[in-house]
PDB file of C-alpha atoms in Angstrom:
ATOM      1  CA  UNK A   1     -29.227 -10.412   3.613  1.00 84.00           C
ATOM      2  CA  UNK A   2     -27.393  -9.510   7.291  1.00 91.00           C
ATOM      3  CA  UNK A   3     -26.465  -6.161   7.685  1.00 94.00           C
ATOM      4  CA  UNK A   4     -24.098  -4.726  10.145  1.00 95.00           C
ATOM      5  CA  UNK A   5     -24.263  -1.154  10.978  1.00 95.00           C
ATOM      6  CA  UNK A   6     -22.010   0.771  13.311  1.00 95.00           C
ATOM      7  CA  UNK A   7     -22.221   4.291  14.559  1.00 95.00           C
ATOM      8  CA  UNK A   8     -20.670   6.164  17.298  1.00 94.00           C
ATOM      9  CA  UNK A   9     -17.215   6.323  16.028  1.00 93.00           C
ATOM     10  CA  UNK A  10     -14.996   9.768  15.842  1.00 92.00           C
ATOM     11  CA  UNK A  11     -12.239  11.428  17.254  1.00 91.00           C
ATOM     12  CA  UNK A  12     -11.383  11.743  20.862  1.00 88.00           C
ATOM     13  CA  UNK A  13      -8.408  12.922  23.495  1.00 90.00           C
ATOM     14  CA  UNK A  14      -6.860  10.569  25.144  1.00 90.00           C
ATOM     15  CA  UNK A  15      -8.285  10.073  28.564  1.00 90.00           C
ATOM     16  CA  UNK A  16     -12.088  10.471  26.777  1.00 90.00           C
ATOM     17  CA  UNK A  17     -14.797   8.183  26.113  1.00 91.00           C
ATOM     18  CA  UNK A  18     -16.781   6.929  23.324  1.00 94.00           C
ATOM     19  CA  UNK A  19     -19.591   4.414  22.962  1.00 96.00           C
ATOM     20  CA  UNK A  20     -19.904   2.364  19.503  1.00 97.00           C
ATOM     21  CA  UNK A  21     -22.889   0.587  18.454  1.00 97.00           C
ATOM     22  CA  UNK A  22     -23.800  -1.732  15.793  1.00 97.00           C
ATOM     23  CA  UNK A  23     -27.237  -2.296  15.071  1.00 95.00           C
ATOM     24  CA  UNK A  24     -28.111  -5.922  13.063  1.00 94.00           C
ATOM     25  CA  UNK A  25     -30.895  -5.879  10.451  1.00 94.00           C
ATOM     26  CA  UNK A  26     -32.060  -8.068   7.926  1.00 91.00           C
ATOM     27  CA  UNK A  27     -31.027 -12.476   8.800  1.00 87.00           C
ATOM     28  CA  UNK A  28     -30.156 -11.524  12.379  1.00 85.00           C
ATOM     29  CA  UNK A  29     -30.790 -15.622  13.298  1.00 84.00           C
ATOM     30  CA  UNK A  30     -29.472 -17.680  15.487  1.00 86.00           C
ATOM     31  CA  UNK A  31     -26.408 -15.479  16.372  1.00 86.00           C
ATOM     32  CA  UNK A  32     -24.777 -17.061  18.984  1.00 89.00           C
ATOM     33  CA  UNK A  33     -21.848 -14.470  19.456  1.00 93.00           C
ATOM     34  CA  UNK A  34     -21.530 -10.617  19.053  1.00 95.00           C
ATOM     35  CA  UNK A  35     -18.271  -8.484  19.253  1.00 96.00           C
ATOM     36  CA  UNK A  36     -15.790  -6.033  17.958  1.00 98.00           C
ATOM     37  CA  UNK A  37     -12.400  -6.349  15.771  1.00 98.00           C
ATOM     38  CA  UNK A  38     -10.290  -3.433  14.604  1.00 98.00           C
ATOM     39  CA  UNK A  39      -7.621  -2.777  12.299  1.00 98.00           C
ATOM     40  CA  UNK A  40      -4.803   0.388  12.326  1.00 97.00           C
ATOM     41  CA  UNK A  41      -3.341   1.499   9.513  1.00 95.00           C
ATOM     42  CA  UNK A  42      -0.605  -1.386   8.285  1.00 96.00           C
ATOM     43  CA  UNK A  43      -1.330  -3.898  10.652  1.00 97.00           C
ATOM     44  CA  UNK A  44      -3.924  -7.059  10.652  1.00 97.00           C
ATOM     45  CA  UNK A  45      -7.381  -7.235  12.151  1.00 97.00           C
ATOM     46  CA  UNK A  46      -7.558  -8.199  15.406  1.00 97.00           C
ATOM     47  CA  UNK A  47     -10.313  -9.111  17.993  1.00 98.00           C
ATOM     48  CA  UNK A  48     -11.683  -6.726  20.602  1.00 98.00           C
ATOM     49  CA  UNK A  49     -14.196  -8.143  22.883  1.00 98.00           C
ATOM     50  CA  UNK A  50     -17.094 -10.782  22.391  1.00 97.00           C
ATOM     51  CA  UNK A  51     -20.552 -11.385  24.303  1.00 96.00           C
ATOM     52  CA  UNK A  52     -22.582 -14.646  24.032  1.00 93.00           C
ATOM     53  CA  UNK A  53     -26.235 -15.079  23.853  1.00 85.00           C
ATOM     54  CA  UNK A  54     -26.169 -16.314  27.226  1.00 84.00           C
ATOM     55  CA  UNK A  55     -24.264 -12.670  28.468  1.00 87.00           C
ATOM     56  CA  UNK A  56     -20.722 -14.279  28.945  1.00 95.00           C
ATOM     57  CA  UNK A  57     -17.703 -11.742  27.599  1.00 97.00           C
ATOM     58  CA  UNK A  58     -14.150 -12.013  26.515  1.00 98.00           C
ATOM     59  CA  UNK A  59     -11.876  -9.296  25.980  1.00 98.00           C
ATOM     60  CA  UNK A  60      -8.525  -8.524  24.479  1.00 98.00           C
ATOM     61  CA  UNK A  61      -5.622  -8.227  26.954  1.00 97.00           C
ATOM     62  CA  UNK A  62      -5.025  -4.982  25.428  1.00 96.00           C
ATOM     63  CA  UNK A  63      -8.798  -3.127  26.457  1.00 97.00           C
ATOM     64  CA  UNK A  64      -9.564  -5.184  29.041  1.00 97.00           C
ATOM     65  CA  UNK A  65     -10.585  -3.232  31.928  1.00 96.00           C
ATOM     66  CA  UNK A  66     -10.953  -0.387  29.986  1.00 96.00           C
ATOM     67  CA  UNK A  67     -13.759  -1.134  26.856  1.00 97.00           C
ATOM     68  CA  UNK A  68     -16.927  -2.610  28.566  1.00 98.00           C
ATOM     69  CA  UNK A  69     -19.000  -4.798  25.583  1.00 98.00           C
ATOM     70  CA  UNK A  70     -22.921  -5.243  25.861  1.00 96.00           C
ATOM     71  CA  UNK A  71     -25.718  -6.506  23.778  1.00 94.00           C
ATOM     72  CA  UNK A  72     -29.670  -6.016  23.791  1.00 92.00           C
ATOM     73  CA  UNK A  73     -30.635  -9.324  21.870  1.00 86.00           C
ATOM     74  CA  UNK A  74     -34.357  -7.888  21.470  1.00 88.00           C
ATOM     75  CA  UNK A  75     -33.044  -4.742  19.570  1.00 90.00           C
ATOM     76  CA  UNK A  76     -30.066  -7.436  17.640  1.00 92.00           C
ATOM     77  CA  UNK A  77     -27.801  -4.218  18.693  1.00 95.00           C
ATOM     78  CA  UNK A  78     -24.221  -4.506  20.218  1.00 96.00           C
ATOM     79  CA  UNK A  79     -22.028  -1.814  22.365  1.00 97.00           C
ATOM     80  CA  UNK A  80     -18.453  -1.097  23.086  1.00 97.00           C
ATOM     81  CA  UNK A  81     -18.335   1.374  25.637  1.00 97.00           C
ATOM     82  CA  UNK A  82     -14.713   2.814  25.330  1.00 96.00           C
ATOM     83  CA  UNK A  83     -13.185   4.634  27.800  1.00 94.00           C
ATOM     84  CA  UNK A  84      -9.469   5.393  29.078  1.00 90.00           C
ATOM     85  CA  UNK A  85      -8.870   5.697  25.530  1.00 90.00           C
ATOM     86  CA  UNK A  86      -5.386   5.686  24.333  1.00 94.00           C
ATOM     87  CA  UNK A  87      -3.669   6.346  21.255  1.00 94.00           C
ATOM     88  CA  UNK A  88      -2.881   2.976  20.190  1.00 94.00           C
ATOM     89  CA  UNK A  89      -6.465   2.229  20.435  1.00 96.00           C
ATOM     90  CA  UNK A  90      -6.628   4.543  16.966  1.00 96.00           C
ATOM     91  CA  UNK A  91      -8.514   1.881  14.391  1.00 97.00           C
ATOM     92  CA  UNK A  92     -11.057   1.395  12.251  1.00 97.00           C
ATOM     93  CA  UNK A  93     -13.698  -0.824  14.443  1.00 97.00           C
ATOM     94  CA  UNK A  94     -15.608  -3.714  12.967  1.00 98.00           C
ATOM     95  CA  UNK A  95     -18.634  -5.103  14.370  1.00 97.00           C
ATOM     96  CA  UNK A  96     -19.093  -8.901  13.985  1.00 96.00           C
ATOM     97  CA  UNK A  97     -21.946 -11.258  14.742  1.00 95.00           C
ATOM     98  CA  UNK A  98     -21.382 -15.653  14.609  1.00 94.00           C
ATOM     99  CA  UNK A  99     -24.238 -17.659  14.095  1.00 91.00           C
ATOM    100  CA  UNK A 100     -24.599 -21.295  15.332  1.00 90.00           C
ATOM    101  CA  UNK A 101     -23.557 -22.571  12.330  1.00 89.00           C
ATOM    102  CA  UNK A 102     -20.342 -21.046  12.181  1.00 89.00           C
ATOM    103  CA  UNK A 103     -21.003 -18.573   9.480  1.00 91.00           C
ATOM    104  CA  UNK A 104     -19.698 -14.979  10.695  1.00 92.00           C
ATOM    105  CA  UNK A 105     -20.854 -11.456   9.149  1.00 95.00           C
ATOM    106  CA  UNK A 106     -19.079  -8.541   9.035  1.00 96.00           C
ATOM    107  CA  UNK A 107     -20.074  -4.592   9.440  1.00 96.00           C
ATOM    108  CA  UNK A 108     -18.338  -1.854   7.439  1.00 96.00           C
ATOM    109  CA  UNK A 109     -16.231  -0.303   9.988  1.00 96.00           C
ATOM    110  CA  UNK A 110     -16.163   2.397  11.358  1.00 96.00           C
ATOM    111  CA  UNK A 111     -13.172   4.658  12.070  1.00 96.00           C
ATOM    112  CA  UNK A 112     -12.614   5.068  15.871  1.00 96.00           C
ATOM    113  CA  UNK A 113      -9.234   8.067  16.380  1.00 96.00           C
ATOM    114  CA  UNK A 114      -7.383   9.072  19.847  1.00 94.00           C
ATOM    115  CA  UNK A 115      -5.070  11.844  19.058  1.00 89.00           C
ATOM    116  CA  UNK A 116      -3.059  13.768  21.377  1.00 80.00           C
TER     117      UNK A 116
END
């Protein structure tokens, strides 16, 4: 009955900023990790940045330093404050929650594009 749902995604120049969010609703217990994943076009999925119940993050090598992750556990809502944005970073973005028992759910994605 967990659903993910993101917002905030678009197009943007490179250089610009954009903030997604991804707002849990239905069995939002005992998650124990929220982050981000993306996919491009052709290639696989591939992790973003993660934030623990307890506030610890982790980020990709390739967006750290310039995506900032945050989570408001009493709203069950996660960010991913993008900025510095290049074109690589073009992707559909996936928001994704872990419960303590290992079980993971998934948002829909939502398309995130940094043209030139």
């Amino acid at each position: 009955q967990l659903q993910l749902v993101e917002s905030g995604g678009g197009s943007v120049q490179p250089g610009g900023s954009l903030k997604l969010s991804c707002a849990a609703s239905g069995d939002t217990s005992h998650f124990i990790l929220m982050g981000w994943y993306r996919q491009a076009a052709g290639k696989q999925r591939e992790f973003v940045a993660s934030v623990s119940s307890g506030g610890p993050t982790n980020y990709a090598n390739s967006v750290k330093g310039r995506f900032t992750i945050s989570r408001d556990n009493a709203k069950n809502t996660v960010y991913l404050q993008m900025s510095s944005r290049k074109p690589e970073d073009t992707a559909v973005y996936y928001c994704n929650v872990r419960r303590l028992n290992g079980s993971d759910g998934w948002g829909q994605g939502t398309q995130v594009t940094v043209s030139s």
